[in-house]
Amino acid sequence: MSFEIRKYFCPGRVCLIGEHLDYNGGFVMPAAISLGIHATVKSRSDTKIICSSAQFSNTVEIDLSKPIEHEPGWGNYVKGVVKYLGDTGLKIPALEVEFVADLPSGAGLSSSASLEVLLAYILQNEAGAEDINLIKTALLCKDVENDFVGVKCGIMDQFSVATGKKEHAVILNCETLEHEFVPVKTGDYGFIIINSNKRRELAGSKFNERKSECETALNEIKKHKPIRSLGEATKEDVLNLIKNNTAQKRALHVFEENQRVLLAGKALKQGDLFQFGKLMNASHQSLKNNYEVTGIELDTIAENAITIDGCIGARMTGAGFGGCSIALVKKSEINSFKQKLNQIYMSKIGYALSFYEFEISDGVGQR
Ligand code: GLA
């Protein structure tokens, strides 16, 4: 047994466009980012997994010879991954794992998917698994989040942090998992992440409510025609077949955002950043008016950002209800952009923003 230290990293992700489409079988365009979670790993000679984190005061301890129970807080993600991987027949090794994140937790940058995928990768690698299947790893982690933690998220986060590719965004069909990596070449412009510093609790939020409203929309359409997911509905289906008003608004977002992802993919390939920016703005408005997941903090950011010189597009990113936004800003204007936006936000909301400049990174791995 080796008592040496091994190091691993899993990125967070930012969704460039395509929000709340993954669990509706639509297209999304996320990218893995250079902010993420680092882990140092040591083998143990007993039957325990002991995890600690610089971000949380409690240690999570699992005795592999005993049944795994739920635990409040971050330990639930750890326990879910250990349990679900164990259930696949993997011989889980006894380990000591120390996590250090430079990814803010609960801010819409996939801190939970990053933790799940990182641990799932570590356990497989430390168990000596050859050719770790990253897509299967992402799917297992999504099951953990859906069924063990209880958040009915889609596959976007786990998929992007597991399979990410440096300097590329991925256009992912969440129904079939077919995907294409597209180079992100923004020239004189750059993406910047803006944290509203309004905390967002996924499990306690309206996330599951949105999911069930979309199920209502899908079921109403299914009464008239056979479709697999809301992402397949046409605009006519949405307007003519859905009677429930709220469900219809949610479905309209899904239809239009899906079109926007495809247009944004074209714009990115053609280097048409102005078009990309316009699509980001339209995405935000749809998330505000039809999907209703923004709130005053995220609206203040997106709607003011685009009035500032150099910014050509801005939108909330992630689940919404607080968390982060993303803006496309001329590199030479980034400092004055940050200062101006922060000033507006402080005077309206009363506290400061945080800004993260980042690179698009590779997915999980030993490094
Ligand atoms: C969260 C979920 C994702 C996705 C986004 C919204 O990040 O975990 O699966 O639904 O919200 O696009």
Coordinates of C-alpha atoms and ligand atoms in Angstrom, one line a residue:
M1 CA 0.0 0.0 0.0
S2 CA 1.3 3.4 -0.9
F3 CA 1.1 6.2 1.7
E4 CA 2.2 8.8 -0.8
I5 CA 0.0 11.8 -1.5
R6 CA -1.8 11.9 -4.9
K7 CA -3.4 15.1 -6.2
Y8 CA -6.6 15.5 -8.2
F9 CA -8.6 18.4 -9.6
C10 CA -12.2 18.8 -10.9
P11 CA -13.3 22.1 -12.5
G12 CA -16.5 23.9 -11.9
R13 CA -18.5 24.9 -15.0
V14 CA -20.2 27.9 -16.4
C15 CA -23.2 27.6 -18.7
L16 CA -22.7 30.0 -21.6
I17 CA -26.2 29.6 -22.8
G18 CA -29.0 26.9 -22.6
E19 CA -30.4 27.2 -19.1
H20 CA -32.9 24.8 -17.5
L21 CA -32.9 22.7 -20.7
D22 CA -30.9 19.7 -19.6
Y23 CA -33.7 18.1 -17.6
N24 CA -36.1 19.0 -20.5
G25 CA -34.0 17.0 -23.0
G26 CA -32.8 20.2 -24.8
F27 CA -29.4 21.5 -25.9
V28 CA -27.0 23.3 -23.5
M29 CA -23.6 25.0 -24.0
P30 CA -21.5 24.8 -20.8
A31 CA -17.7 24.9 -20.4
A32 CA -15.5 23.6 -17.6
I33 CA -13.6 26.4 -15.8
S34 CA -10.2 26.9 -14.1
L35 CA -11.9 27.5 -10.8
G36 CA -12.7 24.1 -9.2
I37 CA -11.9 21.7 -6.3
H38 CA -8.5 20.3 -5.6
A39 CA -8.0 17.1 -3.6
T40 CA -5.1 15.5 -1.9
V41 CA -5.5 11.8 -1.3
K42 CA -3.7 9.3 1.0
S43 CA -4.4 5.6 1.4
R44 CA -5.5 4.2 4.8
S45 CA -4.9 0.8 6.2
D46 CA -8.4 0.4 7.8
T47 CA -11.9 0.3 6.3
K48 CA -12.6 4.0 6.4
I49 CA -13.0 6.9 4.1
I50 CA -12.3 10.2 5.9
C51 CA -12.9 13.5 4.0
S52 CA -12.2 17.0 5.2
S53 CA -12.7 20.3 3.4
A54 CA -11.1 23.7 3.9
Q55 CA -14.6 25.2 3.3
F56 CA -16.5 23.2 5.9
S57 CA -15.8 22.6 9.6
N58 CA -17.1 19.1 9.8
T59 CA -15.3 16.0 8.7
V60 CA -17.1 13.2 6.9
E61 CA -16.3 9.7 8.0
I62 CA -17.6 6.5 6.3
D63 CA -16.9 3.0 7.6
L64 CA -17.0 0.9 4.5
S65 CA -17.8 -2.2 6.5
K66 CA -21.2 -0.6 7.6
P67 CA -24.3 0.5 5.7
I68 CA -24.1 4.1 4.5
E69 CA -26.6 6.5 6.0
H70 CA -27.6 10.0 4.8
E71 CA -25.9 13.0 6.5
P72 CA -26.9 16.7 6.4
G73 CA -24.7 19.1 4.4
W74 CA -21.8 18.3 2.1
G75 CA -21.3 14.8 3.6
N76 CA -24.4 13.7 1.8
Y77 CA -22.8 14.1 -1.6
V78 CA -19.7 12.2 -0.4
K79 CA -21.8 9.4 1.0
G80 CA -24.0 9.2 -2.0
V81 CA -21.0 8.8 -4.4
V82 CA -19.3 6.2 -2.2
K83 CA -22.6 4.2 -1.9
Y84 CA -23.6 4.4 -5.6
L85 CA -20.1 3.4 -6.8
G86 CA -20.0 0.6 -4.2
D87 CA -23.3 -0.6 -5.6
T88 CA -21.7 -1.0 -9.1
G89 CA -19.4 -3.6 -7.6
L90 CA -16.3 -1.4 -7.4
K91 CA -14.1 -2.3 -4.4
I92 CA -13.9 1.0 -2.7
P93 CA -10.5 1.7 -1.2
A94 CA -9.9 3.2 2.3
L95 CA -8.7 6.7 1.9
E96 CA -8.1 10.1 3.5
V97 CA -9.2 12.9 1.2
E98 CA -8.7 16.6 1.8
F99 CA -10.6 19.0 -0.5
V100 CA -9.7 22.6 -1.1
A101 CA -11.9 24.7 -3.4
D102 CA -11.4 27.9 -5.2
L103 CA -14.9 27.5 -6.5
P104 CA -17.5 29.3 -4.4
S105 CA -20.1 26.8 -3.1
G106 CA -23.8 27.3 -3.8
A107 CA -23.1 30.1 -6.4
G108 CA -24.3 28.4 -9.6
L109 CA -20.9 27.2 -10.8
S110 CA -21.5 23.5 -10.0
S111 CA -19.6 23.1 -6.8
S112 CA -21.8 20.0 -6.0
A113 CA -21.2 18.3 -9.3
S114 CA -17.5 19.1 -9.1
L115 CA -17.3 17.4 -5.6
E116 CA -19.3 14.4 -6.8
V117 CA -17.3 13.9 -10.0
L118 CA -14.0 14.5 -8.3
L119 CA -14.7 11.9 -5.6
A120 CA -16.1 9.4 -8.1
Y121 CA -13.0 9.8 -10.2
I122 CA -10.7 9.5 -7.2
L123 CA -12.4 6.3 -6.0
Q124 CA -12.2 4.6 -9.4
N125 CA -8.6 5.6 -10.0
E126 CA -7.4 4.6 -6.5
A127 CA -9.2 1.3 -6.9
G128 CA -7.0 0.7 -10.0
A129 CA -9.8 1.1 -12.6
E130 CA -8.5 1.3 -16.1
D131 CA -10.0 3.7 -18.7
I132 CA -12.5 5.4 -16.4
N133 CA -15.6 6.1 -18.4
L134 CA -16.2 9.8 -17.8
I135 CA -19.8 9.8 -19.2
K136 CA -20.8 6.9 -17.1
T137 CA -19.2 8.7 -14.1
A138 CA -21.2 11.8 -14.8
L139 CA -24.4 9.7 -15.1
L140 CA -23.7 8.0 -11.8
C141 CA -23.1 11.4 -10.1
K142 CA -26.4 12.7 -11.5
D143 CA -28.2 9.7 -10.0
V144 CA -26.6 10.5 -6.7
E145 CA -27.8 14.1 -6.9
N146 CA -31.3 13.1 -8.1
D147 CA -32.0 10.2 -5.8
F148 CA -29.6 10.3 -2.8
V149 CA -29.4 14.1 -2.3
G150 CA -32.9 14.8 -3.8
V151 CA -32.2 17.6 -6.3
K152 CA -33.8 16.7 -9.6
C153 CA -31.1 18.3 -11.7
G154 CA -30.2 17.4 -15.3
I155 CA -26.9 16.1 -16.7
M156 CA -25.3 19.4 -17.7
D157 CA -23.1 20.0 -14.7
Q158 CA -21.7 16.5 -14.1
F159 CA -21.2 16.0 -17.9
S160 CA -19.3 19.3 -18.3
V161 CA -17.0 19.0 -15.3
A162 CA -16.2 15.3 -16.1
T163 CA -15.5 15.7 -19.9
G164 CA -14.5 19.4 -20.2
K165 CA -11.9 20.3 -22.8
K166 CA -9.5 23.2 -22.5
E167 CA -10.5 26.3 -24.5
H168 CA -13.7 24.6 -25.7
A169 CA -17.4 24.8 -24.8
V170 CA -19.5 21.7 -25.4
I171 CA -22.9 21.7 -27.2
L172 CA -24.7 18.8 -25.6
N173 CA -27.9 17.2 -26.6
C174 CA -29.2 16.2 -23.2
E175 CA -31.7 13.7 -24.6
T176 CA -29.2 11.6 -26.5
L177 CA -25.9 12.8 -24.9
E178 CA -24.5 13.5 -28.4
H179 CA -22.1 16.4 -28.1
E180 CA -19.7 18.6 -30.0
F181 CA -16.8 20.6 -28.5
V182 CA -16.5 24.0 -30.1
P183 CA -13.4 26.2 -29.7
V184 CA -14.1 29.4 -27.7
K185 CA -12.2 32.1 -29.5
T186 CA -13.2 35.5 -28.2
G187 CA -10.3 37.7 -29.5
D188 CA -10.5 41.1 -27.9
Y189 CA -13.4 40.1 -25.7
G190 CA -13.5 37.8 -22.7
F191 CA -16.1 36.1 -20.6
I192 CA -16.2 37.2 -17.0
I193 CA -18.2 35.6 -14.1
I194 CA -20.0 37.9 -11.7
N195 CA -21.1 36.5 -8.4
S196 CA -24.2 38.3 -7.0
N197 CA -23.2 37.0 -3.6
K198 CA -26.8 36.2 -3.0
R199 CA -26.6 32.6 -1.9
R200 CA -28.7 30.0 -3.7
E201 CA -29.7 26.7 -2.1
L202 CA -30.6 24.3 -4.9
A203 CA -32.4 21.7 -2.8
G204 CA -34.4 24.2 -0.8
S205 CA -35.1 26.4 -3.9
K206 CA -37.8 26.4 -6.5
F207 CA -35.7 24.1 -8.7
N208 CA -37.8 21.0 -8.3
E209 CA -41.0 23.1 -8.7
R210 CA -39.8 24.3 -12.2
K211 CA -39.1 20.7 -13.1
S212 CA -42.6 19.6 -12.2
E213 CA -44.1 22.5 -14.1
C214 CA -42.2 21.3 -17.1
E215 CA -43.6 17.8 -16.6
T216 CA -47.1 19.3 -16.5
A217 CA -46.3 21.0 -19.9
L218 CA -45.0 17.8 -21.4
N219 CA -47.9 15.7 -20.2
E220 CA -50.4 18.2 -21.7
I221 CA -48.6 17.9 -25.1
K222 CA -48.4 14.1 -24.8
K223 CA -52.2 13.9 -24.6
H224 CA -52.2 15.0 -28.3
K225 CA -48.9 13.8 -29.7
P226 CA -46.1 11.4 -28.7
I227 CA -42.9 13.3 -27.8
R228 CA -40.1 12.1 -25.5
S229 CA -39.2 15.4 -23.9
L230 CA -40.2 19.1 -23.8
G231 CA -37.2 19.9 -25.9
E232 CA -38.9 18.2 -28.9
A233 CA -42.0 20.4 -28.7
T234 CA -42.6 22.9 -31.5
K235 CA -43.8 26.5 -30.9
E236 CA -47.3 25.5 -32.1
D237 CA -47.4 22.6 -29.5
V238 CA -46.5 25.0 -26.8
L239 CA -49.0 27.7 -27.8
N240 CA -51.9 25.4 -28.8
L241 CA -51.7 22.3 -26.6
I242 CA -50.7 23.6 -23.2
K243 CA -53.7 25.0 -21.3
N244 CA -52.0 25.7 -17.9
N245 CA -50.6 29.2 -18.1
T246 CA -47.6 28.7 -15.9
A247 CA -46.6 25.5 -17.7
Q248 CA -47.0 27.2 -21.0
K249 CA -44.6 30.0 -20.0
R250 CA -42.0 27.5 -18.8
A251 CA -42.3 25.6 -22.1
L252 CA -42.0 28.7 -24.2
H253 CA -38.7 29.4 -22.5
V254 CA -37.6 25.8 -23.2
F255 CA -38.5 26.1 -26.9
E256 CA -36.9 29.5 -27.4
E257 CA -33.8 28.8 -25.4
N258 CA -33.2 25.6 -27.3
Q259 CA -33.2 27.6 -30.6
R260 CA -30.8 30.1 -29.0
V261 CA -28.3 27.4 -28.1
L262 CA -28.2 26.3 -31.7
L263 CA -27.9 29.9 -33.0
A264 CA -25.2 30.6 -30.4
G265 CA -23.2 27.5 -31.6
K266 CA -23.3 28.9 -35.1
A267 CA -22.3 32.4 -33.9
L268 CA -19.4 31.0 -32.0
K269 CA -18.1 29.0 -34.9
Q270 CA -18.4 32.1 -37.2
G271 CA -16.7 34.3 -34.5
D272 CA -19.8 36.5 -34.5
L273 CA -19.6 37.6 -30.8
F274 CA -22.1 40.4 -31.2
Q275 CA -24.7 37.9 -32.2
F276 CA -23.6 35.6 -29.3
G277 CA -24.0 38.5 -26.9
K278 CA -27.5 39.3 -28.2
L279 CA -28.5 35.7 -27.6
M280 CA -27.2 35.9 -24.1
N281 CA -29.3 39.0 -23.4
A282 CA -32.4 37.3 -24.8
S283 CA -31.7 34.3 -22.7
H284 CA -31.7 36.4 -19.6
Q285 CA -35.0 38.1 -20.4
S286 CA -36.6 34.7 -21.0
L287 CA -35.3 33.4 -17.7
K288 CA -36.7 36.5 -16.1
N289 CA -40.1 36.7 -17.7
N290 CA -41.0 33.2 -18.7
Y291 CA -39.0 30.9 -16.5
E292 CA -39.0 33.3 -13.5
V293 CA -35.8 32.2 -11.9
T294 CA -33.8 35.5 -11.8
G295 CA -34.7 37.9 -9.0
I296 CA -33.6 41.5 -8.4
E297 CA -29.9 40.7 -7.9
L298 CA -29.4 38.8 -11.1
D299 CA -31.6 41.3 -13.1
T300 CA -29.7 44.2 -11.7
I301 CA -26.4 42.6 -12.9
A302 CA -27.5 41.5 -16.4
E303 CA -29.6 44.6 -17.3
N304 CA -27.0 47.1 -16.1
A305 CA -24.0 45.2 -17.4
I306 CA -25.1 45.7 -21.0
T307 CA -25.4 49.5 -20.6
I308 CA -21.7 49.7 -19.7
D309 CA -19.1 50.4 -22.4
G310 CA -17.4 47.2 -23.7
C311 CA -20.1 44.7 -22.6
I312 CA -21.9 43.0 -25.5
G313 CA -23.9 40.4 -23.6
A314 CA -24.9 39.3 -20.1
R315 CA -27.1 36.7 -18.5
M316 CA -27.6 34.8 -15.3
T317 CA -25.9 31.4 -15.3
G318 CA -26.8 28.2 -13.5
A319 CA -30.1 27.5 -11.7
G320 CA -30.8 31.1 -10.9
F321 CA -32.5 32.4 -7.7
G322 CA -29.1 34.1 -6.8
G323 CA -25.7 32.8 -7.7
C324 CA -23.7 34.0 -10.7
S325 CA -24.0 35.8 -14.0
I326 CA -21.8 35.8 -17.0
A327 CA -20.9 38.7 -19.3
L328 CA -19.0 39.1 -22.5
V329 CA -16.8 42.2 -22.2
K330 CA -14.0 43.9 -24.2
K331 CA -10.8 43.0 -22.5
S332 CA -9.5 46.6 -22.5
E333 CA -12.7 47.7 -20.6
I334 CA -12.8 44.9 -18.0
N335 CA -11.5 46.9 -15.1
S336 CA -13.8 49.9 -15.6
F337 CA -16.6 47.5 -16.3
K338 CA -16.1 45.8 -12.9
Q339 CA -15.9 49.1 -11.1
K340 CA -19.0 50.6 -12.8
L341 CA -21.2 47.5 -12.3
N342 CA -20.1 47.1 -8.7
Q343 CA -21.0 50.7 -8.0
I344 CA -24.5 50.3 -9.5
Y345 CA -25.1 47.0 -7.6
M346 CA -23.9 48.4 -4.3
S347 CA -26.2 51.3 -4.5
K348 CA -29.2 49.2 -5.5
I349 CA -28.6 46.0 -3.6
G350 CA -26.5 47.1 -0.7
Y351 CA -23.5 44.8 -0.9
A352 CA -20.6 44.1 -3.3
L353 CA -20.2 41.8 -6.3
S354 CA -17.3 39.4 -6.8
F355 CA -15.7 38.9 -10.2
Y356 CA -13.9 35.8 -11.5
E357 CA -11.7 35.9 -14.6
F358 CA -11.2 32.3 -15.7
E359 CA -9.9 30.0 -18.4
I360 CA -11.8 27.2 -20.0
S361 CA -10.3 24.1 -18.6
D362 CA -10.0 20.3 -19.0
G363 CA -12.4 18.1 -17.0
V364 CA -11.6 16.0 -13.9
G365 CA -8.2 14.3 -13.6
Q366 CA -5.1 13.6 -11.6
R367 CA -3.1 16.7 -11.4
Ligands
GLA1 C1 -28.4 23.5 -12.0 C2 -28.7 22.1 -12.3 C3 -28.4 21.8 -13.8 C4 -29.2 22.7 -14.7 C5 -29.0 24.2 -14.3 C6 -30.0 25.1 -15.0 O1 -27.1 23.9 -12.2 O2 -27.8 21.3 -11.5 O3 -28.7 20.4 -14.1 O4 -30.6 22.3 -14.7 O5 -29.3 24.3 -12.9 O6 -29.6 25.1 -16.3

